[in-house]
Amino acid sequence: MNRIVIVGHGMAGARLAAELHARRGDLKITVFGAERHRAYNRIMLSNLLAGRADELDVTLTEAAGHGVDVRAGLPVVAIEPTTRTVRTADGVATEYDHLVLATGSRAVVPALPGLTGQTGTADPAGAADPAGAADPAGAADPADSAAAAGALDPAALPERVAVFRTLDDCRRILAAAAGARSALVLGGGLLGLEAARGLAARGLDVRVVHKVDQLMERQLDPTASAVLARTLTRLGVGTELAAAAESVDAGADGVRLRLGDGRELNADLLVLACGVRPDTDLARRAGLQVGRGVVVDDRMATSDPRIWAIGDCAEHDGVVTGLVAPAWEQARVLARVLAGDDPGARYRPLPTVTRLKAAGIDLAAMGDTHGDTDAGTEELSFADPARGTYARLRIRDDRLTGAIMLGDNPAVGTVIQLFDRGGPVPADRRALLLGRAVGGTVAAPATSPALMPDAATVCQCNTVSKGALVRCWRAGARSVGEVVAATRATTGCGSCTDAVTGIVDWLSSVDSDVEVPV
C-alpha cells in the first residue's frame, strides 16, 4: 500500500512528492508531467518575460530519484478506478494504491474569430481574471469548465499570438518579442498586467485591452484601478478599458484586434491572458465528482477514497483558489495524511494576500474589498494619484477584514501582518493608511527583526514565520541559501526575499553561541 502516483509535475505536484519523500522514504512515488521540463515556479515567469530571470532561476529544486520517479513529458490520458491504474500516452498502465491529481489549470483561449486551437467557451473579451482571483473559474457552468479543460494546443494559434501560462508559452512570447516593437495584451488581471509590464521592460509599446471598465476588478475597487492605470501609463503600458474584443486578424506582418465599438488596434504581437479553468478532464472521465474543480473534502480526498486532488484543479468548500500558498498548504496536509504520520490532518484555508509582481508597481490586496458596509464596518481610504499611491482599509471589531495597498507605503508589511494574524489595528488608523508617523504612532514594520513577533509570517506562500527562520538558524543554517533550502521561504512569489535576507543578516550579527532573542 505504498505506491503513490501523482498526475501533474507543477508547483503542487512537485511539492507533494518532496513532502512525501521527506516523511517516508519507503514510498514508491511516481510523478507524471505533461510538460517536458523539470518543475518550475510558474509565478516567476513574469520575471523571465521581463528579462530579470533566466530559466534556471525559475526551476524548482524538488525530490527526484531515491524513491521518486519523475516522468516528464509523459501525460496521463486515462484513469481506471476499478483496477487502480493510470494509462499514459505511450499506452503503458501504472498501478497505484493512492492517486493524486495535481493537474492544475489551463489557459482560456477566448472564442474569437481568427483564433484556433481552443476548446470550450470563454468570455469573448477575456474579462476573466487569469490568476490570483478568489475563484479563477469564475461563474462558469461546470460543463463549460469540462470543455475548457480539454486539449489546448497553443502551437495551433496564429504565429504572432500566444497565451501566457507555461514555460513554453513564455518561450513563444519571447521569440515573437525579439523582433517586435509593439504588443497587445488581452486581459487586465494579474497575469495580463505582469505580462504587459514584462514586455514593456523589453522596450515594446504595450497596451492592455480589458472588457471590464477597471483593472483587476476582482481585487481592486474603481479608485485603485484608476491609480494603477495611471501608474502603468508612466511605466509604458497603456490601457483600453471597457473594450470588448470581437475578432483577431493575425498574419506574418502583425496582429489586428477589432473591438466591439468598431475600432481596430494593431501590434506585432498579441498575448492572451484571459483567465484559466481547472483541468478536470481526467477526473470527469473517471467518474469523479466535479464542479468548477475536482471536489475534495478537508483531507483533499475526492469522491473516490483512493483518489485525491490538490492545487488549481481542486475545489474545496466550493472554492478553486488558483494561488500557490493554498496549493502548497494542501500538499502539506495531504502528505501528512498519506504518509500516515498525521491521518487526522485537515486543510483549513488561510487568509490570502494577492501581490502584483511587476517592476515599478507595489500592490497588495487582501480580504473583502467589495462587500457592502454596515454600521459596524469602518472604511478608510487615501489616494494620491500623482504619486501612484492608494490605500484602503476595511475594519470590523478592530480587525482588518480587507485592504488595498498600492504604491510606496511603508505600512504595507504591518497591514499584511495584521490581516494574516487577525491582530487588533492601532487606535489611530491614520498611521496604517498613510504609512507614516501620525500623532507619535509609526505604522511601519519593525525597524529590527528583534522587535518582530515570533509568530509574524514572513513568507506568505510557504507560511514561514520569523520564528521558523530563527529556529532554522539555531539548527545550523548559516546563510540565506541554507535557510531557504530548509524552510522554502522566498521560493514562491519572491516578494519576501528582502525580509528573509534582513533576518538572516540580523542573525549573522548575533553570536551563534548565545541565545537569539525572538
PDB file of N, CA, C and O in Angstrom, residues 77-132:
ATOM      1  N   VAL A  77      -3.431   9.856 -19.792  1.00  0.00           N
ATOM      2  CA  VAL A  77      -4.586  10.062 -20.674  1.00  0.00           C
ATOM      3  C   VAL A  77      -5.852   9.400 -20.151  1.00  0.00           C
ATOM      4  O   VAL A  77      -6.945   9.685 -20.642  1.00  0.00           O
ATOM      5  N   ALA A  78      -5.732   8.512 -19.156  1.00  0.00           N
ATOM      6  CA  ALA A  78      -6.929   7.849 -18.632  1.00  0.00           C
ATOM      7  C   ALA A  78      -6.664   7.318 -17.226  1.00  0.00           C
ATOM      8  O   ALA A  78      -5.535   6.937 -16.888  1.00  0.00           O
ATOM      9  N   ILE A  79      -7.724   7.292 -16.437  1.00  0.00           N
ATOM     10  CA  ILE A  79      -7.700   6.715 -15.092  1.00  0.00           C
ATOM     11  C   ILE A  79      -8.724   5.588 -15.051  1.00  0.00           C
ATOM     12  O   ILE A  79      -9.860   5.756 -15.510  1.00  0.00           O
ATOM     13  N   GLU A  80      -8.305   4.435 -14.521  1.00  0.00           N
ATOM     14  CA  GLU A  80      -9.210   3.300 -14.353  1.00  0.00           C
ATOM     15  C   GLU A  80      -9.366   3.026 -12.865  1.00  0.00           C
ATOM     16  O   GLU A  80      -8.585   2.277 -12.264  1.00  0.00           O
ATOM     17  N   PRO A  81     -10.376   3.644 -12.209  1.00  0.00           N
ATOM     18  CA  PRO A  81     -10.519   3.474 -10.760  1.00  0.00           C
ATOM     19  C   PRO A  81     -10.754   2.028 -10.334  1.00  0.00           C
ATOM     20  O   PRO A  81     -10.309   1.628  -9.249  1.00  0.00           O
ATOM     21  N   THR A  82     -11.429   1.224 -11.148  1.00  0.00           N
ATOM     22  CA  THR A  82     -11.732  -0.162 -10.740  1.00  0.00           C
ATOM     23  C   THR A  82     -10.472  -1.012 -10.639  1.00  0.00           C
ATOM     24  O   THR A  82     -10.364  -1.881  -9.769  1.00  0.00           O
ATOM     25  N   THR A  83      -9.514  -0.759 -11.513  1.00  0.00           N
ATOM     26  CA  THR A  83      -8.261  -1.533 -11.467  1.00  0.00           C
ATOM     27  C   THR A  83      -7.126  -0.749 -10.809  1.00  0.00           C
ATOM     28  O   THR A  83      -6.008  -1.247 -10.697  1.00  0.00           O
ATOM     29  N   ARG A  84      -7.425   0.471 -10.401  1.00  0.00           N
ATOM     30  CA  ARG A  84      -6.435   1.350  -9.783  1.00  0.00           C
ATOM     31  C   ARG A  84      -5.189   1.473 -10.659  1.00  0.00           C
ATOM     32  O   ARG A  84      -4.070   1.214 -10.241  1.00  0.00           O
ATOM     33  N   THR A  85      -5.429   1.911 -11.866  1.00  0.00           N
ATOM     34  CA  THR A  85      -4.329   2.132 -12.798  1.00  0.00           C
ATOM     35  C   THR A  85      -4.531   3.452 -13.527  1.00  0.00           C
ATOM     36  O   THR A  85      -5.660   3.946 -13.668  1.00  0.00           O
ATOM     37  N   VAL A  86      -3.422   3.996 -13.996  1.00  0.00           N
ATOM     38  CA  VAL A  86      -3.473   5.133 -14.903  1.00  0.00           C
ATOM     39  C   VAL A  86      -2.762   4.711 -16.186  1.00  0.00           C
ATOM     40  O   VAL A  86      -1.833   3.901 -16.161  1.00  0.00           O
ATOM     41  N   ARG A  87      -3.227   5.236 -17.292  1.00  0.00           N
ATOM     42  CA  ARG A  87      -2.629   4.906 -18.580  1.00  0.00           C
ATOM     43  C   ARG A  87      -2.037   6.171 -19.174  1.00  0.00           C
ATOM     44  O   ARG A  87      -2.695   7.213 -19.244  1.00  0.00           O
ATOM     45  N   THR A  88      -0.805   6.085 -19.607  1.00  0.00           N
ATOM     46  CA  THR A  88      -0.112   7.240 -20.165  1.00  0.00           C
ATOM     47  C   THR A  88      -0.186   7.232 -21.687  1.00  0.00           C
ATOM     48  O   THR A  88      -0.660   6.267 -22.302  1.00  0.00           O
ATOM     49  N   ALA A  89       0.288   8.303 -22.280  1.00  0.00           N
ATOM     50  CA  ALA A  89       0.166   8.470 -23.732  1.00  0.00           C
ATOM     51  C   ALA A  89       0.904   7.399 -24.508  1.00  0.00           C
ATOM     52  O   ALA A  89       0.572   7.147 -25.675  1.00  0.00           O
ATOM     53  N   ASP A  90       1.879   6.736 -23.889  1.00  0.00           N
ATOM     54  CA  ASP A  90       2.603   5.662 -24.578  1.00  0.00           C
ATOM     55  C   ASP A  90       1.917   4.311 -24.456  1.00  0.00           C
ATOM     56  O   ASP A  90       2.448   3.291 -24.887  1.00  0.00           O
ATOM     57  N   GLY A  91       0.718   4.291 -23.846  1.00  0.00           N
ATOM     58  CA  GLY A  91      -0.061   3.069 -23.721  1.00  0.00           C
ATOM     59  C   GLY A  91       0.258   2.230 -22.501  1.00  0.00           C
ATOM     60  O   GLY A  91      -0.372   1.184 -22.282  1.00  0.00           O
ATOM     61  N   VAL A  92       1.204   2.642 -21.675  1.00  0.00           N
ATOM     62  CA  VAL A  92       1.612   1.868 -20.503  1.00  0.00           C
ATOM     63  C   VAL A  92       0.673   2.152 -19.335  1.00  0.00           C
ATOM     64  O   VAL A  92       0.310   3.305 -19.082  1.00  0.00           O
ATOM     65  N   ALA A  93       0.292   1.085 -18.623  1.00  0.00           N
ATOM     66  CA  ALA A  93      -0.555   1.220 -17.441  1.00  0.00           C
ATOM     67  C   ALA A  93       0.314   1.133 -16.183  1.00  0.00           C
ATOM     68  O   ALA A  93       1.206   0.295 -16.085  1.00  0.00           O
ATOM     69  N   THR A  94       0.042   2.021 -15.239  1.00  0.00           N
ATOM     70  CA  THR A  94       0.778   2.049 -13.974  1.00  0.00           C
ATOM     71  C   THR A  94      -0.212   1.907 -12.832  1.00  0.00           C
ATOM     72  O   THR A  94      -1.204   2.652 -12.771  1.00  0.00           O
ATOM     73  N   GLU A  95       0.040   0.961 -11.937  1.00  0.00           N
ATOM     74  CA  GLU A  95      -0.858   0.729 -10.811  1.00  0.00           C
ATOM     75  C   GLU A  95      -0.569   1.708  -9.673  1.00  0.00           C
ATOM     76  O   GLU A  95       0.560   2.178  -9.511  1.00  0.00           O
ATOM     77  N   TYR A  96      -1.602   1.973  -8.896  1.00  0.00           N
ATOM     78  CA  TYR A  96      -1.432   2.851  -7.734  1.00  0.00           C
ATOM     79  C   TYR A  96      -2.238   2.314  -6.556  1.00  0.00           C
ATOM     80  O   TYR A  96      -3.237   1.606  -6.736  1.00  0.00           O
ATOM     81  N   ASP A  97      -1.756   2.662  -5.372  1.00  0.00           N
ATOM     82  CA  ASP A  97      -2.563   2.470  -4.169  1.00  0.00           C
ATOM     83  C   ASP A  97      -3.308   3.760  -3.838  1.00  0.00           C
ATOM     84  O   ASP A  97      -4.421   3.722  -3.343  1.00  0.00           O
ATOM     85  N   HIS A  98      -2.636   4.868  -4.111  1.00  0.00           N
ATOM     86  CA  HIS A  98      -3.267   6.183  -3.976  1.00  0.00           C
ATOM     87  C   HIS A  98      -2.872   7.015  -5.190  1.00  0.00           C
ATOM     88  O   HIS A  98      -1.715   7.026  -5.602  1.00  0.00           O
ATOM     89  N   LEU A  99      -3.850   7.718  -5.736  1.00  0.00           N
ATOM     90  CA  LEU A  99      -3.632   8.568  -6.905  1.00  0.00           C
ATOM     91  C   LEU A  99      -3.934  10.010  -6.521  1.00  0.00           C
ATOM     92  O   LEU A  99      -4.971  10.292  -5.907  1.00  0.00           O
ATOM     93  N   VAL A 100      -3.035  10.912  -6.872  1.00  0.00           N
ATOM     94  CA  VAL A 100      -3.229  12.329  -6.566  1.00  0.00           C
ATOM     95  C   VAL A 100      -3.286  13.113  -7.879  1.00  0.00           C
ATOM     96  O   VAL A 100      -2.377  13.027  -8.704  1.00  0.00           O
ATOM     97  N   LEU A 101      -4.350  13.853  -8.048  1.00  0.00           N
ATOM     98  CA  LEU A 101      -4.492  14.717  -9.211  1.00  0.00           C
ATOM     99  C   LEU A 101      -3.971  16.109  -8.856  1.00  0.00           C
ATOM    100  O   LEU A 101      -4.486  16.768  -7.949  1.00  0.00           O
ATOM    101  N   ALA A 102      -2.931  16.523  -9.559  1.00  0.00           N
ATOM    102  CA  ALA A 102      -2.380  17.868  -9.409  1.00  0.00           C
ATOM    103  C   ALA A 102      -2.241  18.451 -10.812  1.00  0.00           C
ATOM    104  O   ALA A 102      -1.191  18.937 -11.216  1.00  0.00           O
ATOM    105  N   THR A 103      -3.329  18.363 -11.562  1.00  0.00           N
ATOM    106  CA  THR A 103      -3.317  18.692 -12.987  1.00  0.00           C
ATOM    107  C   THR A 103      -3.379  20.194 -13.265  1.00  0.00           C
ATOM    108  O   THR A 103      -3.259  20.608 -14.421  1.00  0.00           O
ATOM    109  N   GLY A 104      -3.591  20.987 -12.224  1.00  0.00           N
ATOM    110  CA  GLY A 104      -3.555  22.431 -12.391  1.00  0.00           C
ATOM    111  C   GLY A 104      -4.692  22.982 -13.218  1.00  0.00           C
ATOM    112  O   GLY A 104      -5.819  22.481 -13.171  1.00  0.00           O
ATOM    113  N   SER A 105      -4.409  23.995 -13.990  1.00  0.00           N
ATOM    114  CA  SER A 105      -5.429  24.648 -14.809  1.00  0.00           C
ATOM    115  C   SER A 105      -4.851  24.963 -16.183  1.00  0.00           C
ATOM    116  O   SER A 105      -3.643  24.923 -16.391  1.00  0.00           O
ATOM    117  N   ARG A 106      -5.750  25.263 -17.096  1.00  0.00           N
ATOM    118  CA  ARG A 106      -5.351  25.557 -18.470  1.00  0.00           C
ATOM    119  C   ARG A 106      -5.758  26.983 -18.833  1.00  0.00           C
ATOM    120  O   ARG A 106      -6.770  27.496 -18.364  1.00  0.00           O
ATOM    121  N   ALA A 107      -4.953  27.586 -19.671  1.00  0.00           N
ATOM    122  CA  ALA A 107      -5.274  28.933 -20.138  1.00  0.00           C
ATOM    123  C   ALA A 107      -6.527  28.905 -21.001  1.00  0.00           C
ATOM    124  O   ALA A 107      -6.720  28.005 -21.816  1.00  0.00           O
ATOM    125  N   VAL A 108      -7.363  29.890 -20.803  1.00  0.00           N
ATOM    126  CA  VAL A 108      -8.555  30.045 -21.631  1.00  0.00           C
ATOM    127  C   VAL A 108      -8.196  30.820 -22.895  1.00  0.00           C
ATOM    128  O   VAL A 108      -7.576  31.878 -22.833  1.00  0.00           O
ATOM    129  N   VAL A 109      -8.556  30.260 -24.034  1.00  0.00           N
ATOM    130  CA  VAL A 109      -8.435  30.984 -25.297  1.00  0.00           C
ATOM    131  C   VAL A 109      -9.825  31.488 -25.647  1.00  0.00           C
ATOM    132  O   VAL A 109     -10.751  30.695 -25.825  1.00  0.00           O
ATOM    133  N   PRO A 110     -10.018  32.791 -25.712  1.00  0.00           N
ATOM    134  CA  PRO A 110     -11.363  33.316 -25.972  1.00  0.00           C
ATOM    135  C   PRO A 110     -11.873  32.882 -27.341  1.00  0.00           C
ATOM    136  O   PRO A 110     -11.103  32.726 -28.290  1.00  0.00           O
ATOM    137  N   ALA A 111     -13.163  32.679 -27.417  1.00  0.00           N
ATOM    138  CA  ALA A 111     -13.786  32.214 -28.660  1.00  0.00           C
ATOM    139  C   ALA A 111     -13.976  33.387 -29.622  1.00  0.00           C
ATOM    140  O   ALA A 111     -15.086  33.854 -29.866  1.00  0.00           O
ATOM    141  N   LEU A 112     -12.865  33.846 -30.165  1.00  0.00           N
ATOM    142  CA  LEU A 112     -12.891  34.973 -31.098  1.00  0.00           C
ATOM    143  C   LEU A 112     -12.596  34.487 -32.513  1.00  0.00           C
ATOM    144  O   LEU A 112     -11.702  33.662 -32.711  1.00  0.00           O
ATOM    145  N   PRO A 113     -13.310  34.980 -33.507  1.00  0.00           N
ATOM    146  CA  PRO A 113     -12.948  34.661 -34.892  1.00  0.00           C
ATOM    147  C   PRO A 113     -11.500  35.056 -35.153  1.00  0.00           C
ATOM    148  O   PRO A 113     -11.047  36.127 -34.763  1.00  0.00           O
ATOM    149  N   GLY A 114     -10.774  34.156 -35.771  1.00  0.00           N
ATOM    150  CA  GLY A 114      -9.379  34.415 -36.052  1.00  0.00           C
ATOM    151  C   GLY A 114      -8.421  33.680 -35.150  1.00  0.00           C
ATOM    152  O   GLY A 114      -7.218  33.660 -35.394  1.00  0.00           O
ATOM    153  N   LEU A 115      -8.962  33.065 -34.066  1.00  0.00           N
ATOM    154  CA  LEU A 115      -8.140  32.257 -33.171  1.00  0.00           C
ATOM    155  C   LEU A 115      -8.519  30.795 -33.344  1.00  0.00           C
ATOM    156  O   LEU A 115      -9.698  30.459 -33.484  1.00  0.00           O
ATOM    157  N   THR A 116      -7.526  29.913 -33.294  1.00  0.00           N
ATOM    158  CA  THR A 116      -7.787  28.485 -33.377  1.00  0.00           C
ATOM    159  C   THR A 116      -7.064  27.795 -32.245  1.00  0.00           C
ATOM    160  O   THR A 116      -6.239  28.384 -31.564  1.00  0.00           O
ATOM    161  N   GLY A 117      -7.391  26.523 -32.048  1.00  0.00           N
ATOM    162  CA  GLY A 117      -6.697  25.731 -31.037  1.00  0.00           C
ATOM    163  C   GLY A 117      -7.428  25.655 -29.732  1.00  0.00           C
ATOM    164  O   GLY A 117      -7.060  24.900 -28.847  1.00  0.00           O
ATOM    165  N   GLN A 118      -8.509  26.483 -29.549  1.00  0.00           N
ATOM    166  CA  GLN A 118      -9.201  26.452 -28.277  1.00  0.00           C
ATOM    167  C   GLN A 118     -10.320  25.429 -28.290  1.00  0.00           C
ATOM    168  O   GLN A 118     -10.881  25.104 -29.319  1.00  0.00           O
ATOM    169  N   THR A 119     -10.625  24.898 -27.115  1.00  0.00           N
ATOM    170  CA  THR A 119     -11.803  24.064 -26.939  1.00  0.00           C
ATOM    171  C   THR A 119     -12.625  24.683 -25.836  1.00  0.00           C
ATOM    172  O   THR A 119     -12.097  25.315 -24.933  1.00  0.00           O
ATOM    173  N   GLY A 120     -13.927  24.523 -25.903  1.00  0.00           N
ATOM    174  CA  GLY A 120     -14.771  25.086 -24.853  1.00  0.00           C
ATOM    175  C   GLY A 120     -15.039  26.550 -25.116  1.00  0.00           C
ATOM    176  O   GLY A 120     -14.670  27.121 -26.142  1.00  0.00           O
ATOM    177  N   THR A 121     -15.694  27.196 -24.159  1.00  0.00           N
ATOM    178  CA  THR A 121     -16.082  28.583 -24.321  1.00  0.00           C
ATOM    179  C   THR A 121     -15.436  29.431 -23.256  1.00  0.00           C
ATOM    180  O   THR A 121     -14.963  28.956 -22.248  1.00  0.00           O
ATOM    181  N   ALA A 122     -15.422  30.708 -23.532  1.00  0.00           N
ATOM    182  CA  ALA A 122     -14.863  31.654 -22.580  1.00  0.00           C
ATOM    183  C   ALA A 122     -15.491  32.999 -22.851  1.00  0.00           C
ATOM    184  O   ALA A 122     -16.170  33.200 -23.854  1.00  0.00           O
ATOM    185  N   ASP A 123     -15.260  33.946 -21.959  1.00  0.00           N
ATOM    186  CA  ASP A 123     -15.713  35.301 -22.183  1.00  0.00           C
ATOM    187  C   ASP A 123     -15.020  35.826 -23.430  1.00  0.00           C
ATOM    188  O   ASP A 123     -13.798  35.889 -23.482  1.00  0.00           O
ATOM    189  N   PRO A 124     -15.768  36.198 -24.473  1.00  0.00           N
ATOM    190  CA  PRO A 124     -15.118  36.601 -25.714  1.00  0.00           C
ATOM    191  C   PRO A 124     -14.132  37.743 -25.551  1.00  0.00           C
ATOM    192  O   PRO A 124     -13.209  37.870 -26.317  1.00  0.00           O
ATOM    193  N   ALA A 125     -14.350  38.597 -24.551  1.00  0.00           N
ATOM    194  CA  ALA A 125     -13.449  39.729 -24.380  1.00  0.00           C
ATOM    195  C   ALA A 125     -12.345  39.424 -23.404  1.00  0.00           C
ATOM    196  O   ALA A 125     -11.515  40.258 -23.125  1.00  0.00           O
ATOM    197  N   GLY A 126     -12.337  38.252 -22.857  1.00  0.00           N
ATOM    198  CA  GLY A 126     -11.261  37.897 -21.958  1.00  0.00           C
ATOM    199  C   GLY A 126     -11.298  38.658 -20.660  1.00  0.00           C
ATOM    200  O   GLY A 126     -10.281  39.130 -20.170  1.00  0.00           O
ATOM    201  N   ALA A 127     -12.482  38.794 -20.059  1.00  0.00           N
ATOM    202  CA  ALA A 127     -12.566  39.562 -18.824  1.00  0.00           C
ATOM    203  C   ALA A 127     -12.194  38.746 -17.607  1.00  0.00           C
ATOM    204  O   ALA A 127     -12.049  39.277 -16.532  1.00  0.00           O
ATOM    205  N   ALA A 128     -12.064  37.447 -17.757  1.00  0.00           N
ATOM    206  CA  ALA A 128     -11.764  36.607 -16.602  1.00  0.00           C
ATOM    207  C   ALA A 128     -10.403  36.951 -16.040  1.00  0.00           C
ATOM    208  O   ALA A 128      -9.496  37.339 -16.748  1.00  0.00           O
ATOM    209  N   ASP A 129     -10.274  36.801 -14.721  1.00  0.00           N
ATOM    210  CA  ASP A 129      -9.009  37.092 -14.063  1.00  0.00           C
ATOM    211  C   ASP A 129      -8.090  35.896 -14.214  1.00  0.00           C
ATOM    212  O   ASP A 129      -8.436  34.802 -13.803  1.00  0.00           O
ATOM    213  N   PRO A 130      -6.895  36.033 -14.771  1.00  0.00           N
ATOM    214  CA  PRO A 130      -6.066  34.890 -15.084  1.00  0.00           C
ATOM    215  C   PRO A 130      -5.428  34.222 -13.894  1.00  0.00           C
ATOM    216  O   PRO A 130      -5.054  33.073 -13.976  1.00  0.00           O
ATOM    217  N   ALA A 131      -5.247  34.924 -12.802  1.00  0.00           N
ATOM    218  CA  ALA A 131      -4.598  34.309 -11.663  1.00  0.00           C
ATOM    219  C   ALA A 131      -4.877  35.138 -10.443  1.00  0.00           C
ATOM    220  O   ALA A 131      -5.133  36.323 -10.498  1.00  0.00           O
ATOM    221  N   GLY A 132      -4.824  34.466  -9.307  1.00  0.00           N
ATOM    222  CA  GLY A 132      -4.918  35.171  -8.058  1.00  0.00           C
ATOM    223  C   GLY A 132      -6.327  35.533  -7.652  1.00  0.00           C
ATOM    224  O   GLY A 132      -6.535  36.113  -6.593  1.00  0.00           O
TER     225      GLY A 132
END
